[in-house]
Amino acid sequence: YRGRIEVIVVDDGSSDDTAAIARGLRIPGLRMISQANSGKPGALNRGIAEARSDILILVDGDTIFQADTISRLIAPLAAADVGAVSGNTKVGNRRGFLGGWQHLEYVMGFNLDRRLFDMLGTIPTVPGAIGAFRRAALASAGGVSADTLAEDTDLTMALCRSPWRVVYAPDAIAWTEAPSSLRQLWRQRYRWSYGTMQAMWKNRRAVIEHGPSGRFGRYCLTYLALFHVLLPL
C-alpha cells in the first residue's frame, strides 16, 4: 500500500487549531474536511464517505501509530471473510498514579479480554483509537450509528451478528492519551459504561439467535453483563 494511502482529517467543529495544524503539515495525500459539529459518528461517516479505498482505518485524534502499525493492522484483511480488525491500544501518558493505573488496566483488562474474545470469535469492540474495516462490512452494518454513547462497540456488535469476522492484531500498536484527571476519567468511563450497556440492550436478541450472532450473544453478552456491568456496580 506504499504510495496509495490517503489521509482524511475531519474537523468536526473544533474550536482549537486542529484544522490549521493539519493543513500546515503539508503531508502528501492528506485531505482536510471541516464541518459543523455533528458528533463523532457523524464525523466518522463523513470521512468514510469521502474515502476512496475499500480498506478503511479509523483513528482518534489523540492517537499515534507506530511505523509498522498500518501494515500489521491490515494484514488479517487478506482473508476474504474478515470484515474488521482491532489493533492494540496502549497508554502513552503513563506518568503519575492515574496514568500508571490505566496502563495496567489497558494491558490486563482490555487487551487480555480482547485475546479471549478473539479465540471465541466474538470481539465486542474494535476501539475507536485503532481499527481497520472493509468498506463492504461497514456498509452491511449501516455505517457508524449514533444510537449509543459507544459508537465503536455498537458498530462492532453489529458486525459480530453478521457473517463478517472480527479479529485482533495485537502487534498493531497505537499509543493513545488517557485521561489525566479524575474529572476526565469519570466522564470517559461514564460514556464507556453507559454506551456499552446501550449497545448490549440494542443487540440483546443475539442471545436467542443462531449462528455467529447466537455465539456472540451467549458468550460475549453474558461475559459483558457479568464483568463489565455487574462487577463494576
PDB file of C-alpha atoms in Angstrom:
ATOM      1  CA  TYR A   1       0.000   0.000   0.000  1.00  0.00           C
ATOM      2  CA  ARG A   2       3.021   2.301  -0.102  1.00  0.00           C
ATOM      3  CA  GLY A   3       2.148   5.425  -2.036  1.00  0.00           C
ATOM      4  CA  ARG A   4      -1.569   4.534  -2.112  1.00  0.00           C
ATOM      5  CA  ILE A   5      -2.566   5.710   1.372  1.00  0.00           C
ATOM      6  CA  GLU A   6      -4.871   8.697   1.683  1.00  0.00           C
ATOM      7  CA  VAL A   7      -5.227  10.511   4.993  1.00  0.00           C
ATOM      8  CA  ILE A   8      -8.501  12.248   5.794  1.00  0.00           C
ATOM      9  CA  VAL A   9      -8.763  14.555   8.800  1.00  0.00           C
ATOM     10  CA  VAL A  10     -12.293  15.528   9.789  1.00  0.00           C
ATOM     11  CA  ASP A  11     -12.503  18.719  11.818  1.00  0.00           C
ATOM     12  CA  ASP A  12     -15.915  18.320  13.449  1.00  0.00           C
ATOM     13  CA  GLY A  13     -16.462  21.921  14.520  1.00  0.00           C
ATOM     14  CA  SER A  14     -13.346  22.092  16.701  1.00  0.00           C
ATOM     15  CA  SER A  15     -12.780  25.395  18.489  1.00  0.00           C
ATOM     16  CA  ASP A  16      -9.000  24.925  18.676  1.00  0.00           C
ATOM     17  CA  ASP A  17      -6.307  24.956  15.964  1.00  0.00           C
ATOM     18  CA  THR A  18      -6.897  21.399  14.726  1.00  0.00           C
ATOM     19  CA  ALA A  19      -7.679  22.364  11.132  1.00  0.00           C
ATOM     20  CA  ALA A  20      -4.838  24.877  10.804  1.00  0.00           C
ATOM     21  CA  ILE A  21      -2.266  22.476  12.254  1.00  0.00           C
ATOM     22  CA  ALA A  22      -3.381  19.616   9.990  1.00  0.00           C
ATOM     23  CA  ARG A  23      -3.233  21.788   6.881  1.00  0.00           C
ATOM     24  CA  GLY A  24       0.174  23.118   7.892  1.00  0.00           C
ATOM     25  CA  LEU A  25       1.698  19.624   7.980  1.00  0.00           C
ATOM     26  CA  ARG A  26       1.669  19.511   4.160  1.00  0.00           C
ATOM     27  CA  ILE A  27       1.510  15.702   4.114  1.00  0.00           C
ATOM     28  CA  PRO A  28       1.087  14.246   0.596  1.00  0.00           C
ATOM     29  CA  GLY A  29      -2.337  12.682   0.207  1.00  0.00           C
ATOM     30  CA  LEU A  30      -3.819  14.464   3.226  1.00  0.00           C
ATOM     31  CA  ARG A  31      -7.283  15.954   2.846  1.00  0.00           C
ATOM     32  CA  MET A  32      -8.752  18.282   5.455  1.00  0.00           C
ATOM     33  CA  ILE A  33     -12.528  18.376   5.876  1.00  0.00           C
ATOM     34  CA  SER A  34     -14.163  20.965   8.130  1.00  0.00           C
ATOM     35  CA  GLN A  35     -17.816  20.730   9.049  1.00  0.00           C
ATOM     36  CA  ALA A  36     -20.273  21.931  11.674  1.00  0.00           C
ATOM     37  CA  ASN A  37     -20.230  19.793  14.800  1.00  0.00           C
ATOM     38  CA  SER A  38     -22.237  16.599  14.227  1.00  0.00           C
ATOM     39  CA  GLY A  39     -20.726  14.332  16.880  1.00  0.00           C
ATOM     40  CA  LYS A  40     -18.148  11.589  16.453  1.00  0.00           C
ATOM     41  CA  PRO A  41     -20.385   9.170  14.475  1.00  0.00           C
ATOM     42  CA  GLY A  42     -21.223  11.948  12.016  1.00  0.00           C
ATOM     43  CA  ALA A  43     -17.563  12.858  11.614  1.00  0.00           C
ATOM     44  CA  LEU A  44     -16.559   9.235  11.029  1.00  0.00           C
ATOM     45  CA  ASN A  45     -19.317   8.676   8.490  1.00  0.00           C
ATOM     46  CA  ARG A  46     -18.221  11.820   6.643  1.00  0.00           C
ATOM     47  CA  GLY A  47     -14.652  10.536   6.466  1.00  0.00           C
ATOM     48  CA  ILE A  48     -15.837   7.104   5.316  1.00  0.00           C
ATOM     49  CA  ALA A  49     -17.957   8.663   2.585  1.00  0.00           C
ATOM     50  CA  GLU A  50     -15.068  10.819   1.353  1.00  0.00           C
ATOM     51  CA  ALA A  51     -12.516   7.987   1.341  1.00  0.00           C
ATOM     52  CA  ARG A  52     -11.821   6.180  -1.930  1.00  0.00           C
ATOM     53  CA  SER A  53     -10.309   2.945  -0.632  1.00  0.00           C
ATOM     54  CA  ASP A  54     -12.027  -0.364   0.090  1.00  0.00           C
ATOM     55  CA  ILE A  55      -9.957  -0.689   3.280  1.00  0.00           C
ATOM     56  CA  LEU A  56     -10.579   1.992   5.893  1.00  0.00           C
ATOM     57  CA  ILE A  57      -8.650   2.673   9.098  1.00  0.00           C
ATOM     58  CA  LEU A  58     -10.425   4.732  11.748  1.00  0.00           C
ATOM     59  CA  VAL A  59      -8.267   6.547  14.302  1.00  0.00           C
ATOM     60  CA  ASP A  60      -8.890   9.067  17.069  1.00  0.00           C
ATOM     61  CA  GLY A  61      -7.279  12.488  17.021  1.00  0.00           C
ATOM     62  CA  ASP A  62      -5.311  11.808  20.233  1.00  0.00           C
ATOM     63  CA  THR A  63      -3.720   8.575  18.988  1.00  0.00           C
ATOM     64  CA  ILE A  64      -0.306   7.911  17.422  1.00  0.00           C
ATOM     65  CA  PHE A  65       0.579   4.889  15.266  1.00  0.00           C
ATOM     66  CA  GLN A  66       3.981   3.209  15.178  1.00  0.00           C
ATOM     67  CA  ALA A  67       5.774   2.982  11.834  1.00  0.00           C
ATOM     68  CA  ASP A  68       4.685  -0.638  11.234  1.00  0.00           C
ATOM     69  CA  THR A  69       1.161  -0.339  12.657  1.00  0.00           C
ATOM     70  CA  ILE A  70      -0.783   0.062   9.409  1.00  0.00           C
ATOM     71  CA  SER A  71       0.828  -2.916   7.668  1.00  0.00           C
ATOM     72  CA  ARG A  72       0.236  -5.140  10.711  1.00  0.00           C
ATOM     73  CA  LEU A  73      -3.326  -3.878  11.158  1.00  0.00           C
ATOM     74  CA  ILE A  74      -4.491  -4.609   7.621  1.00  0.00           C
ATOM     75  CA  ALA A  75      -2.706  -7.964   7.261  1.00  0.00           C
ATOM     76  CA  PRO A  76      -5.664 -10.045   8.572  1.00  0.00           C
ATOM     77  CA  LEU A  77      -7.892  -8.491   5.897  1.00  0.00           C
ATOM     78  CA  ALA A  78      -6.146 -10.772   3.390  1.00  0.00           C
ATOM     79  CA  ALA A  79      -8.795 -13.310   4.477  1.00  0.00           C
ATOM     80  CA  ALA A  80     -11.933 -12.550   2.479  1.00  0.00           C
ATOM     81  CA  ASP A  81     -14.312 -13.185   5.398  1.00  0.00           C
ATOM     82  CA  VAL A  82     -12.613 -10.736   7.789  1.00  0.00           C
ATOM     83  CA  GLY A  83     -14.604  -7.516   7.980  1.00  0.00           C
ATOM     84  CA  ALA A  84     -12.819  -5.696  10.803  1.00  0.00           C
ATOM     85  CA  VAL A  85      -9.527  -5.803  12.707  1.00  0.00           C
ATOM     86  CA  SER A  86      -8.893  -4.445  16.184  1.00  0.00           C
ATOM     87  CA  GLY A  87      -5.473  -3.049  16.986  1.00  0.00           C
ATOM     88  CA  ASN A  88      -3.693  -2.969  20.344  1.00  0.00           C
ATOM     89  CA  THR A  89      -4.204   0.289  22.242  1.00  0.00           C
ATOM     90  CA  LYS A  90      -1.566   1.337  24.774  1.00  0.00           C
ATOM     91  CA  VAL A  91      -1.462   4.312  27.113  1.00  0.00           C
ATOM     92  CA  GLY A  92       1.105   6.900  26.045  1.00  0.00           C
ATOM     93  CA  ASN A  93       0.941   9.188  29.078  1.00  0.00           C
ATOM     94  CA  ARG A  94       1.735   6.689  31.839  1.00  0.00           C
ATOM     95  CA  ARG A  95       3.241   9.098  34.372  1.00  0.00           C
ATOM     96  CA  GLY A  96       1.551   9.544  37.723  1.00  0.00           C
ATOM     97  CA  PHE A  97      -0.948   7.372  39.574  1.00  0.00           C
ATOM     98  CA  LEU A  98      -3.799   7.720  37.072  1.00  0.00           C
ATOM     99  CA  GLY A  99      -1.569   7.097  34.055  1.00  0.00           C
ATOM    100  CA  GLY A 100       0.087   4.030  35.567  1.00  0.00           C
ATOM    101  CA  TRP A 101      -3.211   2.601  36.762  1.00  0.00           C
ATOM    102  CA  GLN A 102      -4.832   2.997  33.358  1.00  0.00           C
ATOM    103  CA  HIS A 103      -1.769   1.434  31.695  1.00  0.00           C
ATOM    104  CA  LEU A 104      -2.242  -1.694  33.821  1.00  0.00           C
ATOM    105  CA  GLU A 105      -5.952  -1.655  33.077  1.00  0.00           C
ATOM    106  CA  TYR A 106      -5.394  -1.445  29.312  1.00  0.00           C
ATOM    107  CA  VAL A 107      -2.889  -4.327  29.363  1.00  0.00           C
ATOM    108  CA  MET A 108      -4.607  -6.662  31.848  1.00  0.00           C
ATOM    109  CA  GLY A 109      -8.225  -5.794  31.186  1.00  0.00           C
ATOM    110  CA  PHE A 110      -8.900  -4.591  27.685  1.00  0.00           C
ATOM    111  CA  ASN A 111      -6.239  -6.427  25.701  1.00  0.00           C
ATOM    112  CA  LEU A 112      -6.388  -9.733  27.590  1.00  0.00           C
ATOM    113  CA  ASP A 113     -10.165  -9.619  27.217  1.00  0.00           C
ATOM    114  CA  ARG A 114      -9.742  -8.993  23.508  1.00  0.00           C
ATOM    115  CA  ARG A 115      -7.460 -12.022  23.133  1.00  0.00           C
ATOM    116  CA  LEU A 116     -10.097 -14.181  24.831  1.00  0.00           C
ATOM    117  CA  PHE A 117     -12.867 -12.814  22.615  1.00  0.00           C
ATOM    118  CA  ASP A 118     -10.662 -13.317  19.551  1.00  0.00           C
ATOM    119  CA  MET A 119     -10.320 -17.015  20.395  1.00  0.00           C
ATOM    120  CA  LEU A 120     -14.110 -17.247  20.721  1.00  0.00           C
ATOM    121  CA  GLY A 121     -14.694 -15.194  17.567  1.00  0.00           C
ATOM    122  CA  THR A 122     -16.807 -12.669  19.481  1.00  0.00           C
ATOM    123  CA  ILE A 123     -14.807  -9.425  19.865  1.00  0.00           C
ATOM    124  CA  PRO A 124     -17.333  -6.824  21.117  1.00  0.00           C
ATOM    125  CA  THR A 125     -15.304  -3.659  20.470  1.00  0.00           C
ATOM    126  CA  VAL A 126     -12.893  -2.526  17.795  1.00  0.00           C
ATOM    127  CA  PRO A 127     -11.632   0.562  19.646  1.00  0.00           C
ATOM    128  CA  GLY A 128     -12.105   3.952  18.078  1.00  0.00           C
ATOM    129  CA  ALA A 129      -8.388   4.573  18.615  1.00  0.00           C
ATOM    130  CA  ILE A 130      -7.307   1.903  16.109  1.00  0.00           C
ATOM    131  CA  GLY A 131      -9.408  -0.262  13.842  1.00  0.00           C
ATOM    132  CA  ALA A 132      -9.361  -1.391  10.206  1.00  0.00           C
ATOM    133  CA  PHE A 133     -12.558  -2.130   8.312  1.00  0.00           C
ATOM    134  CA  ARG A 134     -13.576  -3.465   4.946  1.00  0.00           C
ATOM    135  CA  ARG A 135     -15.911  -0.956   3.283  1.00  0.00           C
ATOM    136  CA  ALA A 136     -18.415  -3.693   2.452  1.00  0.00           C
ATOM    137  CA  ALA A 137     -18.566  -4.683   6.129  1.00  0.00           C
ATOM    138  CA  LEU A 138     -19.216  -1.098   7.206  1.00  0.00           C
ATOM    139  CA  ALA A 139     -21.965  -0.819   4.604  1.00  0.00           C
ATOM    140  CA  SER A 140     -23.606  -4.045   5.820  1.00  0.00           C
ATOM    141  CA  ALA A 141     -23.690  -2.612   9.360  1.00  0.00           C
ATOM    142  CA  GLY A 142     -25.230   0.647   8.157  1.00  0.00           C
ATOM    143  CA  GLY A 143     -22.149   2.729   8.921  1.00  0.00           C
ATOM    144  CA  VAL A 144     -21.316   4.222  12.309  1.00  0.00           C
ATOM    145  CA  SER A 145     -24.511   4.541  14.346  1.00  0.00           C
ATOM    146  CA  ALA A 146     -25.340   7.430  16.693  1.00  0.00           C
ATOM    147  CA  ASP A 147     -27.788   5.289  18.708  1.00  0.00           C
ATOM    148  CA  THR A 148     -25.420   4.852  21.677  1.00  0.00           C
ATOM    149  CA  LEU A 149     -22.623   6.658  23.523  1.00  0.00           C
ATOM    150  CA  ALA A 150     -20.200   3.879  22.498  1.00  0.00           C
ATOM    151  CA  GLU A 151     -20.314   4.030  18.708  1.00  0.00           C
ATOM    152  CA  ASP A 152     -17.288   1.725  18.332  1.00  0.00           C
ATOM    153  CA  THR A 153     -18.903  -1.032  20.422  1.00  0.00           C
ATOM    154  CA  ASP A 154     -22.255  -0.587  18.687  1.00  0.00           C
ATOM    155  CA  LEU A 155     -20.616  -0.956  15.258  1.00  0.00           C
ATOM    156  CA  THR A 156     -18.545  -3.990  16.271  1.00  0.00           C
ATOM    157  CA  MET A 157     -21.517  -5.798  17.781  1.00  0.00           C
ATOM    158  CA  ALA A 158     -23.437  -5.293  14.545  1.00  0.00           C
ATOM    159  CA  LEU A 159     -20.553  -6.915  12.646  1.00  0.00           C
ATOM    160  CA  CYS A 160     -20.371  -9.800  15.144  1.00  0.00           C
ATOM    161  CA  ARG A 161     -24.006 -10.561  14.351  1.00  0.00           C
ATOM    162  CA  SER A 162     -23.255 -10.687  10.623  1.00  0.00           C
ATOM    163  CA  PRO A 163     -21.293 -13.227   8.547  1.00  0.00           C
ATOM    164  CA  TRP A 164     -18.194 -10.977   8.766  1.00  0.00           C
ATOM    165  CA  ARG A 165     -15.424 -11.987  11.168  1.00  0.00           C
ATOM    166  CA  VAL A 166     -13.840  -9.511  13.595  1.00  0.00           C
ATOM    167  CA  VAL A 167     -10.256 -10.354  14.616  1.00  0.00           C
ATOM    168  CA  TYR A 168      -7.471  -8.956  16.809  1.00  0.00           C
ATOM    169  CA  ALA A 169      -3.985  -7.881  15.676  1.00  0.00           C
ATOM    170  CA  PRO A 170      -2.020  -7.498  18.955  1.00  0.00           C
ATOM    171  CA  ASP A 171       1.158  -6.390  17.188  1.00  0.00           C
ATOM    172  CA  ALA A 172      -0.612  -3.408  15.562  1.00  0.00           C
ATOM    173  CA  ILE A 173       0.085  -0.879  18.300  1.00  0.00           C
ATOM    174  CA  ALA A 174      -1.417   2.553  18.843  1.00  0.00           C
ATOM    175  CA  TRP A 175      -0.417   4.954  21.610  1.00  0.00           C
ATOM    176  CA  THR A 176      -3.340   6.930  22.972  1.00  0.00           C
ATOM    177  CA  GLU A 177      -3.740   9.708  25.514  1.00  0.00           C
ATOM    178  CA  ALA A 178      -5.576   8.563  28.635  1.00  0.00           C
ATOM    179  CA  PRO A 179      -7.483  10.953  30.937  1.00  0.00           C
ATOM    180  CA  SER A 180      -5.104  12.824  33.228  1.00  0.00           C
ATOM    181  CA  SER A 181      -7.615  13.998  35.848  1.00  0.00           C
ATOM    182  CA  LEU A 182     -10.367  12.339  37.861  1.00  0.00           C
ATOM    183  CA  ARG A 183     -12.970  14.547  36.159  1.00  0.00           C
ATOM    184  CA  GLN A 184     -11.826  13.469  32.684  1.00  0.00           C
ATOM    185  CA  LEU A 185     -11.663   9.832  33.806  1.00  0.00           C
ATOM    186  CA  TRP A 186     -15.199   9.952  35.220  1.00  0.00           C
ATOM    187  CA  ARG A 187     -16.610  11.456  32.015  1.00  0.00           C
ATOM    188  CA  GLN A 188     -14.833   8.867  29.873  1.00  0.00           C
ATOM    189  CA  ARG A 189     -15.887   5.875  31.978  1.00  0.00           C
ATOM    190  CA  TYR A 190     -19.459   7.077  32.273  1.00  0.00           C
ATOM    191  CA  ARG A 191     -19.638   7.299  28.484  1.00  0.00           C
ATOM    192  CA  TRP A 192     -17.976   3.891  28.034  1.00  0.00           C
ATOM    193  CA  SER A 193     -20.126   2.093  30.625  1.00  0.00           C
ATOM    194  CA  TYR A 194     -23.428   3.645  29.662  1.00  0.00           C
ATOM    195  CA  GLY A 195     -22.676   3.279  25.943  1.00  0.00           C
ATOM    196  CA  THR A 196     -21.731  -0.393  26.364  1.00  0.00           C
ATOM    197  CA  MET A 197     -24.985  -1.089  28.224  1.00  0.00           C
ATOM    198  CA  GLN A 198     -26.917   0.699  25.475  1.00  0.00           C
ATOM    199  CA  ALA A 199     -25.200  -1.429  22.806  1.00  0.00           C
ATOM    200  CA  MET A 200     -25.836  -4.613  24.776  1.00  0.00           C
ATOM    201  CA  TRP A 201     -29.523  -3.800  25.108  1.00  0.00           C
ATOM    202  CA  LYS A 202     -29.731  -2.902  21.420  1.00  0.00           C
ATOM    203  CA  ASN A 203     -28.277  -6.313  20.478  1.00  0.00           C
ATOM    204  CA  ARG A 204     -29.966  -8.381  23.223  1.00  0.00           C
ATOM    205  CA  ARG A 205     -31.818 -10.602  20.741  1.00  0.00           C
ATOM    206  CA  ALA A 206     -28.492 -12.183  19.789  1.00  0.00           C
ATOM    207  CA  VAL A 207     -28.802 -14.368  22.907  1.00  0.00           C
ATOM    208  CA  ILE A 208     -31.623 -16.378  21.315  1.00  0.00           C
ATOM    209  CA  GLU A 209     -30.357 -16.369  17.718  1.00  0.00           C
ATOM    210  CA  HIS A 210     -28.359 -18.990  15.857  1.00  0.00           C
ATOM    211  CA  GLY A 211     -25.021 -18.981  14.046  1.00  0.00           C
ATOM    212  CA  PRO A 212     -22.385 -16.257  14.631  1.00  0.00           C
ATOM    213  CA  SER A 213     -24.974 -13.938  16.167  1.00  0.00           C
ATOM    214  CA  GLY A 214     -26.054 -16.544  18.714  1.00  0.00           C
ATOM    215  CA  ARG A 215     -22.471 -17.388  19.642  1.00  0.00           C
ATOM    216  CA  PHE A 216     -21.782 -13.675  20.157  1.00  0.00           C
ATOM    217  CA  GLY A 217     -24.897 -13.286  22.288  1.00  0.00           C
ATOM    218  CA  ARG A 218     -24.369 -16.267  24.546  1.00  0.00           C
ATOM    219  CA  TYR A 219     -20.611 -15.932  25.048  1.00  0.00           C
ATOM    220  CA  CYS A 220     -19.882 -12.230  24.715  1.00  0.00           C
ATOM    221  CA  LEU A 221     -23.020 -10.540  26.036  1.00  0.00           C
ATOM    222  CA  THR A 222     -23.098 -12.870  29.051  1.00  0.00           C
ATOM    223  CA  TYR A 223     -19.443 -12.119  29.833  1.00  0.00           C
ATOM    224  CA  LEU A 224     -20.008  -8.363  29.462  1.00  0.00           C
ATOM    225  CA  ALA A 225     -23.071  -8.479  31.697  1.00  0.00           C
ATOM    226  CA  LEU A 226     -21.112 -10.230  34.459  1.00  0.00           C
ATOM    227  CA  PHE A 227     -17.752  -8.471  34.311  1.00  0.00           C
ATOM    228  CA  HIS A 228     -18.457  -5.098  32.668  1.00  0.00           C
ATOM    229  CA  VAL A 229     -21.809  -4.298  34.289  1.00  0.00           C
ATOM    230  CA  LEU A 230     -22.462  -6.272  37.499  1.00  0.00           C
ATOM    231  CA  LEU A 231     -18.877  -6.435  38.771  1.00  0.00           C
ATOM    232  CA  PRO A 232     -18.199  -2.663  38.394  1.00  0.00           C
ATOM    233  CA  LEU A 233     -21.513  -1.920  40.104  1.00  0.00           C
TER     234      LEU A 233
END
